[in-house]
Structures are given as C-alpha cells and as structure tokens.
CSV table of C-alpha atoms in Angstrom, one decimal:
chain,number,residue,atom,x,y,z
A,181,MET,CA,-111.3,-100.1,-184.5
A,182,LYS,CA,-110.4,-99.2,-181.3
A,183,LYS,CA,-107.4,-97.2,-180.9
A,184,ILE,CA,-104.4,-98.6,-178.8
A,185,SER,CA,-103.4,-96.6,-175.9
A,186,VAL,CA,-99.0,-95.7,-176.6
A,187,VAL,CA,-98.3,-95.3,-173.0
A,188,PRO,CA,-99.5,-98.7,-171.7
A,189,VAL,CA,-98.0,-100.6,-174.0
A,190,ILE,CA,-94.8,-98.7,-173.5
A,191,VAL,CA,-94.7,-99.6,-169.7
A,192,THR,CA,-95.3,-103.2,-170.2
A,193,ALA,CA,-92.7,-103.5,-172.6
A,194,ALA,CA,-90.1,-101.8,-170.6
A,195,ILE,CA,-91.6,-103.8,-167.4
A,196,SER,CA,-90.7,-107.0,-169.2
A,197,VAL,CA,-87.4,-106.2,-170.9
A,198,ALA,CA,-86.0,-105.8,-166.8
A,199,VAL,CA,-87.9,-108.6,-165.6
A,200,LEU,CA,-86.2,-110.9,-168.5
A,201,PHE,CA,-83.3,-109.1,-167.9
A,202,GLY,CA,-83.1,-109.6,-164.4
A,203,GLY,CA,-83.8,-112.6,-164.4
A,204,TYR,CA,-81.0,-113.6,-166.3
A,205,THR,CA,-78.5,-111.5,-163.6
A,206,ILE,CA,-80.1,-113.4,-161.0
A,207,TYR,CA,-79.3,-116.8,-162.7
A,208,ASN,CA,-76.1,-115.9,-163.8
A,209,GLN,CA,-75.2,-115.2,-160.6
A,210,VAL,CA,-77.1,-117.7,-158.1
A,211,ALA,CA,-77.4,-121.0,-160.5
A,212,VAL,CA,-73.7,-120.0,-162.5
A,213,ALA,CA,-71.3,-117.9,-160.7
A,214,ALA,CA,-71.7,-118.9,-157.4
A,215,PRO,CA,-70.9,-121.8,-157.6
A,216,LEU,CA,-67.8,-121.4,-159.4
A,217,GLU,CA,-66.9,-118.6,-157.2
A,218,ASP,CA,-67.4,-121.5,-154.2
A,219,ALA,CA,-65.0,-124.4,-156.5
A,220,ILE,CA,-62.5,-121.5,-156.6
A,221,ALA,CA,-61.8,-120.9,-153.0
A,222,ASP,CA,-61.4,-124.3,-152.2
A,223,VAL,CA,-58.2,-124.3,-154.6
A,224,PRO,CA,-54.7,-124.4,-152.8
A,225,GLY,CA,-52.5,-121.5,-154.3
A,226,ILE,CA,-54.7,-118.8,-154.6
A,227,VAL,CA,-54.6,-116.1,-152.4
A,228,SER,CA,-57.7,-113.7,-154.2
A,229,SER,CA,-59.8,-113.6,-157.0
A,230,ALA,CA,-62.1,-111.6,-158.8
A,231,LYS,CA,-65.7,-112.6,-160.0
A,232,PRO,CA,-66.0,-114.9,-162.6
A,233,LYS,CA,-66.5,-112.6,-166.2
A,234,MET,CA,-68.7,-115.2,-168.4
A,235,SER,CA,-69.5,-115.1,-172.2
A,236,LYS,CA,-70.5,-117.4,-174.3
A,237,ASP,CA,-67.6,-119.0,-175.4
A,238,GLN,CA,-65.3,-118.5,-172.1
A,239,VAL,CA,-65.0,-118.0,-168.3
A,240,THR,CA,-62.4,-115.5,-167.5
A,241,ILE,CA,-61.5,-114.7,-163.6
A,242,ASP,CA,-58.6,-112.4,-162.2
A,243,VAL,CA,-56.4,-114.5,-160.0
A,244,THR,CA,-53.8,-114.3,-157.4
A,245,LEU,CA,-51.7,-116.6,-157.1
A,246,SER,CA,-49.2,-117.5,-153.6
A,247,GLN,CA,-45.4,-118.0,-154.7
A,248,ASP,CA,-45.5,-121.9,-154.7
A,249,ALA,CA,-48.8,-122.4,-156.8
A,250,ASN,CA,-48.6,-124.8,-159.2
A,251,LEU,CA,-50.8,-123.2,-162.3
A,252,ARG,CA,-51.3,-126.5,-164.2
A,253,GLU,CA,-53.0,-128.1,-161.0
A,254,ILE,CA,-55.0,-124.9,-160.6
A,255,TYR,CA,-56.6,-125.0,-164.0
A,256,GLN,CA,-57.5,-128.5,-163.3
A,257,SER,CA,-59.1,-128.0,-160.4
A,258,ILE,CA,-61.0,-125.5,-161.5
A,259,ASN,CA,-62.4,-126.9,-164.2
A,260,HIS,CA,-62.7,-130.1,-162.5
A,261,ASN,CA,-64.9,-128.5,-159.5
A,262,GLY,CA,-66.2,-125.7,-161.8
A,263,LYS,CA,-67.2,-128.0,-164.6
A,264,SER,CA,-71.6,-127.6,-163.9
A,265,ALA,CA,-70.4,-124.0,-164.3
A,266,ILE,CA,-68.1,-123.4,-166.6
A,267,GLY,CA,-69.9,-126.3,-169.4
A,268,SER,CA,-68.3,-125.9,-172.3
A,269,ARG,CA,-66.7,-122.8,-172.5
A,270,GLU,CA,-62.9,-122.3,-172.4
A,271,LEU,CA,-61.3,-121.6,-169.2
A,272,LYS,CA,-59.3,-118.3,-168.3
A,273,LEU,CA,-57.2,-117.2,-165.7
A,274,ASP,CA,-55.4,-114.1,-165.8
A,275,VAL,CA,-52.8,-113.8,-163.3
A,276,LEU,CA,-52.4,-110.7,-161.3
A,277,ASN,CA,-49.0,-111.1,-159.7
A,278,GLU,CA,-46.5,-108.6,-160.0
A,279,SER,CA,-43.5,-109.8,-162.1
A,280,ASN,CA,-40.4,-107.9,-161.9
A,281,LYS,CA,-37.9,-106.5,-164.2
A,282,VAL,CA,-35.2,-109.4,-163.9
A,283,LEU,CA,-38.3,-111.7,-165.0
A,284,ASP,CA,-39.6,-109.6,-167.3
A,285,ASP,CA,-36.4,-109.4,-169.5
A,286,TYR,CA,-35.9,-113.2,-168.7
A,287,TRP,CA,-39.0,-113.7,-170.0
A,288,TYR,CA,-38.4,-111.6,-173.7
A,289,GLN,CA,-35.4,-112.9,-174.0
A,290,ALA,CA,-36.9,-116.8,-174.2
A,291,LEU,CA,-40.1,-115.2,-176.2
A,292,PHE,CA,-38.8,-115.1,-179.7
A,293,GLU,CA,-37.5,-118.8,-179.4
A,294,VAL,CA,-41.0,-119.9,-177.1
A,295,ALA,CA,-43.4,-118.5,-180.2
A,296,GLU,CA,-41.7,-120.4,-182.7
A,297,ALA,CA,-41.7,-123.7,-181.0
A,298,MET,CA,-45.6,-122.7,-180.0
A,299,GLU,CA,-45.9,-121.8,-183.6
A,300,ASN,CA,-44.4,-124.8,-184.5
A,301,LYS,CA,-46.0,-126.9,-182.5
A,302,ALA,CA,-42.6,-128.6,-181.0
A,303,TYR,CA,-43.7,-127.7,-177.4
A,304,SER,CA,-40.1,-129.9,-176.0
A,305,ASN,CA,-38.2,-126.8,-177.1
A,306,ILE,CA,-39.4,-124.3,-174.6
A,307,PRO,CA,-37.8,-125.8,-171.8
A,308,LYS,CA,-34.6,-125.4,-173.6
A,309,ALA,CA,-35.6,-122.1,-175.0
A,310,LEU,CA,-35.9,-120.9,-170.9
A,311,GLU,CA,-32.7,-122.7,-170.0
A,312,GLU,CA,-30.4,-120.9,-172.6
A,313,ALA,CA,-32.1,-117.7,-171.4
A,314,GLY,CA,-31.2,-118.3,-168.3
A,315,HIS,CA,-27.4,-118.9,-168.3
A,316,ASP,CA,-26.9,-115.2,-167.9
A,317,ASN,CA,-29.1,-115.4,-164.5
A,318,PRO,CA,-28.8,-118.5,-162.7
A,319,ALA,CA,-31.0,-117.1,-160.0
A,320,ILE,CA,-34.0,-117.3,-161.8
A,321,HIS,CA,-35.9,-121.2,-162.3
A,322,ALA,CA,-38.3,-122.1,-164.3
A,323,GLU,CA,-40.5,-125.0,-164.9
A,324,THR,CA,-42.8,-126.0,-167.8
A,325,GLU,CA,-45.8,-128.3,-167.9
A,326,MET,CA,-48.7,-129.1,-170.2
A,327,ASP,CA,-51.9,-130.5,-170.8
A,328,ASP,CA,-54.2,-130.8,-173.6
A,329,ASN,CA,-55.1,-127.1,-173.4
A,330,ASN,CA,-52.3,-124.9,-172.4
A,331,ILE,CA,-48.5,-124.9,-171.9
A,332,TYR,CA,-48.0,-123.5,-168.1
A,333,ILE,CA,-44.7,-121.7,-167.0
A,334,THR,CA,-43.6,-120.2,-164.1
A,335,LEU,CA,-41.0,-118.1,-163.3
A,336,GLN,CA,-39.2,-117.5,-159.8
A,337,THR,CA,-37.0,-115.6,-158.1
A,338,ASP,CA,-36.7,-116.0,-154.5
A,339,ASP,CA,-39.1,-112.7,-154.0
A,340,ALA,CA,-41.0,-112.3,-157.2
A,341,VAL,CA,-42.9,-115.3,-159.4
A,342,LYS,CA,-44.4,-114.6,-163.3
A,343,PHE,CA,-46.6,-117.0,-164.6
A,344,ILE,CA,-47.9,-117.5,-168.2
A,345,VAL,CA,-50.2,-119.5,-169.8
A,346,LEU,CA,-50.0,-120.0,-173.4
A,347,PRO,CA,-52.6,-121.7,-175.1
A,348,ARG,CA,-51.9,-125.1,-177.6
A,349,THR,CA,-53.8,-125.6,-180.6
A,350,PRO,CA,-54.8,-129.4,-181.3
A,351,ALA,CA,-53.4,-130.8,-184.5
A,352,GLN,CA,-56.2,-130.7,-187.1
A,353,MET,CA,-57.5,-133.3,-188.4
A,354,GLY,CA,-57.5,-132.7,-192.3
A,355,VAL,CA,-59.2,-134.8,-195.6
A,356,TRP,CA,-57.5,-136.0,-198.3
A,357,GLU,CA,-58.6,-135.5,-201.5
A,358,ASN,CA,-57.3,-139.3,-202.9
A,359,ALA,CA,-58.3,-140.8,-199.4
C-alpha cells in the first residue's frame, strides 16, 4: 500500500478553500453588491452610502440622507431598483444623520406611546403620540408614513433631522381547533 504524502494534501486543500472563498467574494461583489450600489446611487435624497452588508436574511446599508429626504420613498426605490440583488432578503437602512438633543428628547417623550401603539398594532395612534409630545415644542415638525413593512417617522427642526424606521409585524393567521 502506497503512503500518501501529507504536504501535497494540505497544499491542495488550502488552494481549494482559497479559490472557493475568493470566488464567492468576487461573485458577491460583482454580481450582487455592485448592482445594488448602482441602484442606491440613483435614489434622490441619499447624500452618501456605505457598501451594503449582506447576510443570508438581510441587506444592511448605512446611509446619510438629505434634510428633505422621504424615507419611505427611499426604501421603496432601493427595494424596487435593487430587487435582483436583494432578492427575498429584508432591506435595512441604518440612517447616520446626526440628530440633536431637542429631537432626541422629543422622541423619548413620545416613545412610550409609540411603543404601545406598535405592540398593539394600533398604528394610527403614532401620529397622535407625536403630536402630543410636540405640544412643548412647536418648532419640531413630525411626519409619519407607513407601507407594508415599516413605519417611517421623520422629526425635523430648521437645523436638524431625525429619521426613525419601525418594522411592522403583519397580523398572523391562526388555525382554529373547531374550524
């Protein structure tokens, strides 16, 4: 029986692993990330964006938005234009705009009612909660929008903006025992 040399086996295995992972990385960059980056570049309201981070279930993109950006439209544009790259994964935008203490305090004041509305799926209570929190500071403009996946909240003053995305959980259909 012929003895197998260990060094050629290890070298062959190392080269195989390098080729597989290198090929996968190049495929991800050329066939998936590049078209998505092109789709992001065409969306109005995005000032800058980082390379998309892709996992099995999610695509995360760090973005900086202009002060007058419409977050719902940006989500929809990226989902539509980047559909081939995103596939069935969830799109998540991490908005990097700097807020200020006034907007943060406003948000924290409304947060309890907003969280309760999200928990109870009473989404129409969110604008009311933001309006009530704004009684102390009429200089803040709050805007809410919704689509099938998220609630989009924009808090804005003359010099700052805070973008918030709250994921919706759709109603679950159950099976009744007596059906």
